[in-house]
PDB file of C-alpha atoms in Angstrom:
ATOM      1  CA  UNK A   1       0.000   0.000   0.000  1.00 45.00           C
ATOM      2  CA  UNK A   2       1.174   3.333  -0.954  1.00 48.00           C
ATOM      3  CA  UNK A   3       1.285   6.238   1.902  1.00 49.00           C
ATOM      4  CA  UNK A   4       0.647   9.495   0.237  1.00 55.00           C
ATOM      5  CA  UNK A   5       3.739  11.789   2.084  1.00 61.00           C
ATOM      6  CA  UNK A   6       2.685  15.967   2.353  1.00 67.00           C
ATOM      7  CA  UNK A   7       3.600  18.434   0.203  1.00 80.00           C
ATOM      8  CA  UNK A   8       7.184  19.956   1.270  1.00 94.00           C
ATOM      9  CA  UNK A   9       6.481  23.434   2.911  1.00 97.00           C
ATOM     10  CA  UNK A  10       8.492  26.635   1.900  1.00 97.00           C
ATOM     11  CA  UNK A  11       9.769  29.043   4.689  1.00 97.00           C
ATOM     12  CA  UNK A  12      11.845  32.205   4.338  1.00 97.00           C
ATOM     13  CA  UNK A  13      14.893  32.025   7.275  1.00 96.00           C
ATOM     14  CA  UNK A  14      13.587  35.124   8.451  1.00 95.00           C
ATOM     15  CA  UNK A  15       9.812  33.561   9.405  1.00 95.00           C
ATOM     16  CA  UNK A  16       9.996  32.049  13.063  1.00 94.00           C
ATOM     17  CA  UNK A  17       9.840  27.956  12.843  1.00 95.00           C
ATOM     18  CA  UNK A  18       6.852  26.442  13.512  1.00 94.00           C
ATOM     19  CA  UNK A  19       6.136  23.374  15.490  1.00 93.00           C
ATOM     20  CA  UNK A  20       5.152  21.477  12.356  1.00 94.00           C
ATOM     21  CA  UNK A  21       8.121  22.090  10.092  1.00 96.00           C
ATOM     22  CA  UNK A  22      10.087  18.764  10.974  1.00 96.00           C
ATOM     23  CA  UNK A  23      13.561  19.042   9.262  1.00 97.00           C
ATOM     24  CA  UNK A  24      14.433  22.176   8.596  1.00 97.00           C
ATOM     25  CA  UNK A  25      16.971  22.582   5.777  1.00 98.00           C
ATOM     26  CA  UNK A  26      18.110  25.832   4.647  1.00 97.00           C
ATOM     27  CA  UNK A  27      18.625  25.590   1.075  1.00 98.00           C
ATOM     28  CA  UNK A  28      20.698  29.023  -0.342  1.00 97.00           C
ATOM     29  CA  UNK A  29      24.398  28.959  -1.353  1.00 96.00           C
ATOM     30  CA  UNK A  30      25.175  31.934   0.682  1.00 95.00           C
ATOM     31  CA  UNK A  31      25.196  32.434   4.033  1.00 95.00           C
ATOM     32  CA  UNK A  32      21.529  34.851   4.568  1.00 94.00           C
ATOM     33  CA  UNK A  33      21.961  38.333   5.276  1.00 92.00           C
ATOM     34  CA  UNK A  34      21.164  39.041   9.084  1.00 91.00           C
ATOM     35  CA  UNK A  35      20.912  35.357  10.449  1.00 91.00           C
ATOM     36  CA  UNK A  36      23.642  34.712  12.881  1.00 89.00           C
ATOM     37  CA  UNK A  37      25.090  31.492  12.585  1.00 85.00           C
ATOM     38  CA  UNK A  38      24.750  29.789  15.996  1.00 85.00           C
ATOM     39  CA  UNK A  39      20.996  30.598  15.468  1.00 79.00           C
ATOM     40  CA  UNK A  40      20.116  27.010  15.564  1.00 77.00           C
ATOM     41  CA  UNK A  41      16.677  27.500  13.610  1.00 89.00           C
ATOM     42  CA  UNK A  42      17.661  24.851  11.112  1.00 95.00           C
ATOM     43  CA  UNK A  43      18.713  21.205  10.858  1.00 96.00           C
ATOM     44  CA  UNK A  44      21.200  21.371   7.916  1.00 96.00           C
ATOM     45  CA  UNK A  45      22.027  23.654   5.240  1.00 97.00           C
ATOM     46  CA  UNK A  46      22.197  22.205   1.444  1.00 98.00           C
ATOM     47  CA  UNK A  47      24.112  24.473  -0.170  1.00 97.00           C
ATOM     48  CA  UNK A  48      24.564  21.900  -2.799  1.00 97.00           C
ATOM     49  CA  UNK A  49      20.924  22.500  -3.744  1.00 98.00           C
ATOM     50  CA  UNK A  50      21.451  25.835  -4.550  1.00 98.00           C
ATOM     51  CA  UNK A  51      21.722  26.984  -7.927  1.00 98.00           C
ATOM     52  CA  UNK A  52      24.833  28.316  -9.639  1.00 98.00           C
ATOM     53  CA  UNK A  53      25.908  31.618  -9.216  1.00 97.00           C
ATOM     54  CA  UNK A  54      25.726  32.072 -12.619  1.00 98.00           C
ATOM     55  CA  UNK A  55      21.692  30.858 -12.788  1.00 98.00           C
ATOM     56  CA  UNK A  56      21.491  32.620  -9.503  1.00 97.00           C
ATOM     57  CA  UNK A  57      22.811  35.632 -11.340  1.00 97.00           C
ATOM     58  CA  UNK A  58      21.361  35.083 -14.958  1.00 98.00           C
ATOM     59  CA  UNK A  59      17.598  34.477 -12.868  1.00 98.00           C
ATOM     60  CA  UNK A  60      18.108  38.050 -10.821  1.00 96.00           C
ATOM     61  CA  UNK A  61      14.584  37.033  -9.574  1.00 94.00           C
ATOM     62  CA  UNK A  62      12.850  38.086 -12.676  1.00 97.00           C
ATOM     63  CA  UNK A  63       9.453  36.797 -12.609  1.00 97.00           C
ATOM     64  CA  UNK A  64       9.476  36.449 -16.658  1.00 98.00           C
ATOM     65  CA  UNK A  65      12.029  34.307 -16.535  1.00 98.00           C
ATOM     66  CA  UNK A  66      10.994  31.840 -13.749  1.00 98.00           C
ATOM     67  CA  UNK A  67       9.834  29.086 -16.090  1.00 98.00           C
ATOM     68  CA  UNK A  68      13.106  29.057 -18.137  1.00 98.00           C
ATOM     69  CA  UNK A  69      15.309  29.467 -14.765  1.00 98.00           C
ATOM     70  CA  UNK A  70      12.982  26.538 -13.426  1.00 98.00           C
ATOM     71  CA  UNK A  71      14.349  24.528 -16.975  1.00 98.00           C
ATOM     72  CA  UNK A  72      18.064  25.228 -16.204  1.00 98.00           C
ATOM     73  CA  UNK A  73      18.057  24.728 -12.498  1.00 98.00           C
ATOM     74  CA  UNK A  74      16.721  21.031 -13.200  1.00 98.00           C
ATOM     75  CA  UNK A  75      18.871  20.256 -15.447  1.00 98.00           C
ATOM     76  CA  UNK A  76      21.874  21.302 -13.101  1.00 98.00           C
ATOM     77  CA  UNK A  77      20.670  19.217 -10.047  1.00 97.00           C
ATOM     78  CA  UNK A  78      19.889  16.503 -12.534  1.00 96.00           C
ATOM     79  CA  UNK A  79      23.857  16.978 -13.610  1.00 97.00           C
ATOM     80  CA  UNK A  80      25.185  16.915  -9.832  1.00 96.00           C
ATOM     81  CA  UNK A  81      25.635  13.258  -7.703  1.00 96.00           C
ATOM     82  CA  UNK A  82      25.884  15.595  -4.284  1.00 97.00           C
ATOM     83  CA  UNK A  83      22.360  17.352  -5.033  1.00 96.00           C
ATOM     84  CA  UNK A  84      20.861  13.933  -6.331  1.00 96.00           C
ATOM     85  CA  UNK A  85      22.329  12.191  -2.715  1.00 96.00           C
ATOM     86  CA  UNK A  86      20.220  15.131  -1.117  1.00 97.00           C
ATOM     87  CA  UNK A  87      17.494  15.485  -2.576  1.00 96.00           C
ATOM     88  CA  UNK A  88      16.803  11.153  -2.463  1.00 95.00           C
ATOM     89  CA  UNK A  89      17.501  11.890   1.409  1.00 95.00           C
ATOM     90  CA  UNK A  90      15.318  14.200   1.586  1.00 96.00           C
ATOM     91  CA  UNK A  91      12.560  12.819  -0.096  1.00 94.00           C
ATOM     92  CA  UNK A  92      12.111  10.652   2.921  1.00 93.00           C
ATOM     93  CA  UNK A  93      11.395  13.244   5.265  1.00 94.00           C
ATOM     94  CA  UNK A  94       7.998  12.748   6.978  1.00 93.00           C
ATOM     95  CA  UNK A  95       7.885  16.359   7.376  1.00 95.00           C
ATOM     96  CA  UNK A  96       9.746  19.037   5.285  1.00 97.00           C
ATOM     97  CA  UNK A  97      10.572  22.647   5.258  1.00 97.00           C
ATOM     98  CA  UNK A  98      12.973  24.088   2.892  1.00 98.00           C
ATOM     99  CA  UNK A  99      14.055  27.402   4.110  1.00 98.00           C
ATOM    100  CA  UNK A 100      15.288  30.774   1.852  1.00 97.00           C
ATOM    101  CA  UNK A 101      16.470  33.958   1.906  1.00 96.00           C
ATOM    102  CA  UNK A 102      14.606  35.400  -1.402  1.00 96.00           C
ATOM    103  CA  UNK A 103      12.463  37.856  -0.887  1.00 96.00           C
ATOM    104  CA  UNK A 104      10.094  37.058  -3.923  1.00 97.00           C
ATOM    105  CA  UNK A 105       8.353  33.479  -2.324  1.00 96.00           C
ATOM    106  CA  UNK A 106       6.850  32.458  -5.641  1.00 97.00           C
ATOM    107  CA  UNK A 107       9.775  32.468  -8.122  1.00 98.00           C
ATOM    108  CA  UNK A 108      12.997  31.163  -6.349  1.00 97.00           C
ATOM    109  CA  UNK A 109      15.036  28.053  -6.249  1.00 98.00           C
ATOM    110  CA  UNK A 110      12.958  26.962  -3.182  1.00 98.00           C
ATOM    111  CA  UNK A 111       9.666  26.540  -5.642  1.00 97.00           C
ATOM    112  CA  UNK A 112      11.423  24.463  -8.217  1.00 98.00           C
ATOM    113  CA  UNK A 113      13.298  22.072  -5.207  1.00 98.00           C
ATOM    114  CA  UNK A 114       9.763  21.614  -3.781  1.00 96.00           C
ATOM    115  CA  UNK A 115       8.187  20.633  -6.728  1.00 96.00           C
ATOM    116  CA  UNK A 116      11.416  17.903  -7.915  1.00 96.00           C
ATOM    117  CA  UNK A 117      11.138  16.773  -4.175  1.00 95.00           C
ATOM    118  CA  UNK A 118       7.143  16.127  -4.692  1.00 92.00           C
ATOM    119  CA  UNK A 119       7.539  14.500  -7.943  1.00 93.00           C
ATOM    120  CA  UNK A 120      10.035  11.815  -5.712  1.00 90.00           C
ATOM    121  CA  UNK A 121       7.902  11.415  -3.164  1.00 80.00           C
TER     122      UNK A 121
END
């Protein structure tokens, strides 16, 4: 029988956690601005599920390109072992919060992992 897992919830770093986020994984390739690093509001951060500076940089947040960023980004993670390891790992999680600095919660790195992490589960 198949157990139906819930959908992975998105947090920015910056929300306070909440006592049904189970692991916590903070998921940006640089350190946020503003979060000290003994802050303890995470369980592990995957910066190797980040994307590359240069799609980080190319992207710039750009709502019009989301969908083509989103196209990229997969095909990066689907290119990296470390990321793969991670995101298999992950994908048994009972619970699941993937945390981000981004200001812009609908088109971000964070929104694509979800979604590749929902398609495994």
């Amino acid at each position: 029988m198949l157990v139906a897992m819930p959908t992975v919830q998105l947090r920015r770093i910056y929300d306070e956690p909440s006592p049904d986020d189970g692991h916590r994984v903070l998921i940006d390739g640089l350190w946020p601005r503003g979060i000290r690093k003994d802050a303890g509001t995470f369980d592990e951060w995957a910066r190797e599920l980040a994307p590359t500076a240069e799609l980080r940089k190319w992207f710039s947040h750009t709502p019009e390109r989301f969908a083509e960023f989103e196209r990229r980004f997969r095909a990066e993670l689907a290119q990296r072992d470390e990321a793969q390891a991670t995101l298999l790992r992950l994908a048994q999680e009972p619970a699941l919060t993937l945390l981000f600095a981004a200001r812009d919660e609908e088109h971000n790195h964070a929104v694509v992992l979800a979604r590749v992490l929902d398609e495994m589960r």
